[in-house]
Amino acid sequence: TGSPHFKGVHAAEVELFHNGNRRLQTTDDGITVDKGVTINGIEGGDAQIRLRADQGDDNNDMFRFVVSDGGTGLRIQGYDGSFQSRLTIDTSGNIGVGLESPSAKLHVNGTTNGLQARFGGAGTGLGILCFQKTNNNAGVTFEAQDATHGTLTFKTAGSERLRITSGGQVLIGTTDAGHSSADDLTINNSGNGGITIRTGTTSNGAIFFADSTTGDARFDGFVQYNHGSNPYMIFGTATD
């Protein structure tokens, strides 16, 4: 008929029909719905779907999907004494993990100090950590987590430009480190190459060679260029 009606197939099964078509059926596994389900909240209120385990007797096993009035998007919330948003998709398509107002396509708000995101397996892939020191000096760490092959590479225009190996060597324009006695930084270019140190017109540019973090040992040897009206270059040692 043209009106929705129930049909009790037997004591353990119920069917709901509309215009002669079955739209809902209860089974031993739960409820089967054809076409779809629309849930309308009251004016100014929420529309919710709640999921509970353990026959619903433990609120800490509860999650809910919530759409609120005012265009806040979809929130997935877990219950831990109160409902807390675990994931949000706003009306612009931004995804927030751990917050309700994402400001980017993917916005993760984890812990102040510690792992924020991981891409790959537990012991592989890339980890992104945030840390906060005193006076609110925050930092970000990118961690290649495999202890043996933990290499970070950076590409532009489809080509690798920089690599940090698992041994800490920095390679620019190459995947092969230099001689073992000077392999902390290797720069390669198939044409002309080099390093530019640019300083003020009356300032100095220098490279220091040190074997300590205090005293004259911080510049046991040095190369220094002095800008100014009479520029000159110095090669020397701390004892000069």
Short mmCIF file of C-alpha atoms in Angstrom, two decimals:
data_model
loop_
_atom_site.label_atom_id
_atom_site.label_comp_id
_atom_site.label_asym_id
_atom_site.label_seq_id
_atom_site.Cartn_x
_atom_site.Cartn_y
_atom_site.Cartn_z
CA THR A 1 0.00 0.00 0.00
CA GLY A 2 0.97 3.66 -0.07
CA SER A 3 1.39 3.88 3.68
CA PRO A 4 4.26 2.53 5.77
CA HIS A 5 3.31 -0.62 7.64
CA PHE A 6 4.95 -3.24 9.85
CA LYS A 7 4.93 -6.94 9.12
CA GLY A 8 5.78 -9.43 11.82
CA VAL A 9 7.32 -12.41 10.01
CA HIS A 10 7.64 -14.34 13.28
CA ALA A 11 8.28 -13.55 16.91
CA ALA A 12 11.97 -12.75 16.38
CA GLU A 13 11.76 -10.78 13.12
CA VAL A 14 10.11 -7.49 12.09
CA GLU A 15 9.92 -5.85 8.67
CA LEU A 16 9.00 -2.26 7.75
CA PHE A 17 7.54 -1.56 4.28
CA HIS A 18 6.93 1.67 2.36
CA ASN A 19 4.99 1.71 -0.92
CA GLY A 20 5.22 -2.04 -0.98
CA ASN A 21 9.02 -2.05 -0.66
CA ARG A 22 10.82 -3.36 2.36
CA ARG A 23 12.95 -0.69 3.95
CA LEU A 24 13.92 -2.26 7.30
CA GLN A 25 14.32 -5.80 8.56
CA THR A 26 15.51 -7.17 11.88
CA THR A 27 17.77 -10.23 11.75
CA ASP A 28 19.88 -12.32 14.12
CA ASP A 29 22.82 -10.00 13.28
CA GLY A 30 20.93 -6.75 13.95
CA ILE A 31 18.95 -4.51 11.63
CA THR A 32 19.20 -4.30 7.83
CA VAL A 33 18.15 -1.00 6.23
CA ASP A 34 17.56 -0.47 2.51
CA LYS A 35 18.04 2.92 0.85
CA GLY A 36 19.33 4.84 3.92
CA VAL A 37 18.53 6.47 7.24
CA THR A 38 17.86 10.14 7.94
CA ILE A 39 17.98 11.41 11.54
CA ASN A 40 16.58 14.87 12.22
CA GLY A 41 17.40 16.65 15.44
CA ILE A 42 15.06 19.14 17.05
CA GLU A 43 15.34 22.79 16.07
CA GLY A 44 18.52 24.17 17.66
CA GLY A 45 19.54 20.68 18.87
CA ASP A 46 21.67 17.74 17.82
CA ALA A 47 21.14 14.71 15.62
CA GLN A 48 23.00 11.72 17.08
CA ILE A 49 23.85 8.08 16.57
CA ARG A 50 25.24 6.31 19.65
CA LEU A 51 27.21 3.07 19.66
CA ARG A 52 27.60 1.05 22.85
CA ALA A 53 29.31 -2.25 23.60
CA ASP A 54 28.58 -4.69 26.44
CA GLN A 55 24.79 -4.37 26.16
CA GLY A 56 25.12 -0.65 26.88
CA ASP A 57 26.02 -1.16 30.55
CA ASP A 58 29.40 0.62 30.37
CA ASN A 59 29.41 4.24 29.22
CA ASN A 60 33.19 4.18 28.71
CA ASP A 61 32.58 1.87 25.74
CA MET A 62 30.32 4.45 24.09
CA PHE A 63 30.91 6.55 20.97
CA ARG A 64 28.51 8.86 19.22
CA PHE A 65 28.24 10.60 15.85
CA VAL A 66 26.91 14.14 16.31
CA VAL A 67 25.71 16.85 13.93
CA SER A 68 24.78 20.07 15.73
CA ASP A 69 22.71 23.05 14.68
CA GLY A 70 24.78 25.94 13.35
CA GLY A 71 26.90 24.21 10.70
CA THR A 72 29.63 22.81 12.96
CA GLY A 73 30.03 19.68 10.86
CA LEU A 74 30.23 16.04 11.95
CA ARG A 75 31.88 15.10 15.24
CA ILE A 76 32.83 11.64 16.45
CA GLN A 77 32.97 11.69 20.23
CA GLY A 78 34.10 9.20 22.84
CA TYR A 79 32.82 9.06 26.40
CA ASP A 80 35.25 9.39 29.30
CA GLY A 81 33.15 10.83 32.08
CA SER A 82 31.87 13.28 29.47
CA PHE A 83 31.79 13.30 25.69
CA GLN A 84 35.06 14.45 24.07
CA SER A 85 35.50 15.03 20.35
CA ARG A 86 37.98 12.59 18.84
CA LEU A 87 37.49 13.49 15.17
CA THR A 88 35.71 16.38 13.44
CA ILE A 89 34.86 16.99 9.80
CA ASP A 90 33.69 20.57 9.37
CA THR A 91 31.48 21.91 6.60
CA SER A 92 34.56 23.03 4.60
CA GLY A 93 35.95 19.49 4.57
CA ASN A 94 38.68 20.18 7.13
CA ILE A 95 39.47 17.21 9.36
CA GLY A 96 40.37 17.75 13.00
CA VAL A 97 41.84 15.03 15.20
CA GLY A 98 41.50 15.86 18.88
CA LEU A 99 39.77 19.22 18.33
CA GLU A 100 36.44 20.59 17.12
CA SER A 101 37.60 23.57 15.00
CA PRO A 102 40.23 22.43 12.49
CA SER A 103 42.03 25.25 10.66
CA ALA A 104 43.53 23.12 7.86
CA LYS A 105 42.57 20.16 5.70
CA LEU A 106 44.19 17.96 8.37
CA HIS A 107 44.64 19.47 11.84
CA VAL A 108 46.00 17.23 14.60
CA ASN A 109 45.91 18.32 18.24
CA GLY A 110 47.57 15.63 20.31
CA THR A 111 49.81 16.07 23.31
CA THR A 112 51.97 19.07 24.24
CA ASN A 113 55.06 16.89 24.43
CA GLY A 114 55.20 13.68 22.43
CA LEU A 115 54.11 11.90 19.30
CA GLN A 116 51.45 13.76 17.31
CA ALA A 117 51.19 11.64 14.18
CA ARG A 118 52.67 8.49 12.68
CA PHE A 119 52.69 7.45 9.05
CA GLY A 120 53.51 3.77 8.61
CA GLY A 121 53.90 0.93 11.08
CA ALA A 122 54.75 1.20 14.77
CA GLY A 123 58.49 0.80 14.16
CA THR A 124 58.71 2.19 10.63
CA GLY A 125 57.63 5.17 8.59
CA LEU A 126 57.61 8.78 9.74
CA GLY A 127 56.79 10.04 13.20
CA ILE A 128 55.97 13.71 13.87
CA LEU A 129 56.54 14.86 17.44
CA CYS A 130 55.95 18.20 19.13
CA PHE A 131 57.72 19.35 22.26
CA GLN A 132 57.53 22.42 24.43
CA LYS A 133 60.40 23.70 26.53
CA THR A 134 60.39 26.44 29.14
CA ASN A 135 59.07 29.90 28.20
CA ASN A 136 56.77 28.29 25.62
CA ASN A 137 59.59 27.59 23.15
CA ALA A 138 57.96 24.86 21.07
CA GLY A 139 59.66 22.56 18.60
CA VAL A 140 58.82 19.90 16.05
CA THR A 141 60.71 16.65 15.45
CA PHE A 142 60.50 14.50 12.31
CA GLU A 143 61.54 10.98 13.19
CA ALA A 144 62.39 8.18 10.78
CA GLN A 145 61.57 5.40 13.21
CA ASP A 146 63.31 2.36 11.79
CA ALA A 147 66.55 1.99 13.78
CA THR A 148 68.49 0.48 10.86
CA HIS A 149 67.22 2.36 7.83
CA GLY A 150 65.80 5.54 9.34
CA THR A 151 66.50 7.92 6.45
CA LEU A 152 64.68 11.19 5.79
CA THR A 153 64.57 12.44 2.20
CA PHE A 154 63.22 15.69 0.79
CA LYS A 155 62.12 16.12 -2.82
CA THR A 156 61.11 19.00 -5.06
CA ALA A 157 59.81 18.73 -8.63
CA GLY A 158 59.95 14.95 -8.31
CA SER A 159 63.69 14.79 -7.59
CA GLU A 160 65.48 14.20 -4.31
CA ARG A 161 67.28 17.32 -3.08
CA LEU A 162 68.36 16.49 0.47
CA ARG A 163 68.84 13.35 2.51
CA ILE A 164 69.57 12.76 6.20
CA THR A 165 70.87 9.25 6.68
CA SER A 166 70.33 6.98 9.67
CA GLY A 167 73.94 7.79 10.64
CA GLY A 168 73.22 11.53 10.72
CA GLN A 169 75.02 12.51 7.52
CA VAL A 170 73.45 15.31 5.50
CA LEU A 171 73.62 14.81 1.73
CA ILE A 172 72.61 17.53 -0.73
CA GLY A 173 72.23 16.60 -4.38
CA THR A 174 73.49 13.07 -3.82
CA THR A 175 72.72 9.80 -2.09
CA ASP A 176 76.39 8.95 -1.52
CA ALA A 177 78.31 10.36 1.42
CA GLY A 178 81.83 11.71 0.99
CA HIS A 179 85.04 10.27 2.45
CA SER A 180 84.57 8.85 5.95
CA SER A 181 86.87 11.53 7.41
CA ALA A 182 84.66 14.32 6.06
CA ASP A 183 81.18 12.89 5.45
CA ASP A 184 78.96 14.85 7.88
CA LEU A 185 77.94 17.17 5.02
CA THR A 186 78.26 16.22 1.36
CA ILE A 187 77.23 18.57 -1.44
CA ASN A 188 77.08 17.43 -5.04
CA ASN A 189 76.37 19.29 -8.26
CA SER A 190 76.99 18.03 -11.79
CA GLY A 191 78.05 21.57 -12.74
CA ASN A 192 79.46 24.38 -10.64
CA GLY A 193 78.66 24.12 -6.94
CA GLY A 194 79.50 25.67 -3.61
CA ILE A 195 78.35 27.30 -0.39
CA THR A 196 77.58 31.00 0.01
CA ILE A 197 77.95 32.80 3.35
CA ARG A 198 76.31 36.22 3.06
CA THR A 199 76.75 38.77 5.88
CA GLY A 200 76.42 42.53 6.38
CA THR A 201 78.55 45.05 4.49
CA THR A 202 80.60 45.81 7.62
CA SER A 203 80.40 42.34 9.20
CA ASN A 204 82.41 39.14 9.07
CA GLY A 205 81.79 35.73 7.56
CA ALA A 206 83.63 32.79 9.07
CA ILE A 207 84.10 29.06 9.38
CA PHE A 208 85.42 27.88 12.76
CA PHE A 209 87.06 24.54 13.56
CA ALA A 210 86.55 23.48 17.20
CA ASP A 211 87.07 20.54 19.52
CA SER A 212 85.19 21.92 22.54
CA THR A 213 82.22 24.11 23.41
CA THR A 214 84.08 26.56 25.65
CA GLY A 215 87.02 28.95 25.48
CA ASP A 216 89.47 29.28 22.59
CA ALA A 217 88.85 25.65 21.69
CA ARG A 218 85.68 26.86 19.98
CA PHE A 219 87.90 28.31 17.20
CA ASP A 220 91.11 26.29 17.22
CA GLY A 221 91.29 27.00 13.50
CA PHE A 222 89.31 29.44 11.39
CA VAL A 223 88.75 31.01 8.01
CA GLN A 224 87.34 34.52 8.23
CA TYR A 225 86.50 37.19 5.70
CA ASN A 226 86.08 40.77 6.88
CA HIS A 227 83.83 43.10 4.89
CA GLY A 228 84.25 46.84 4.95
CA SER A 229 86.06 49.57 3.05
CA ASN A 230 89.28 47.54 3.19
CA PRO A 231 88.13 43.90 3.07
CA TYR A 232 90.56 41.14 3.93
CA MET A 233 90.64 37.41 4.70
CA ILE A 234 92.30 35.62 7.64
CA PHE A 235 93.38 32.00 7.94
CA GLY A 236 94.54 31.22 11.44
CA THR A 237 94.43 29.34 14.73
CA ALA A 238 93.37 30.36 18.20
CA THR A 239 96.98 30.86 19.22
CA ASP A 240 97.74 33.31 16.39
#
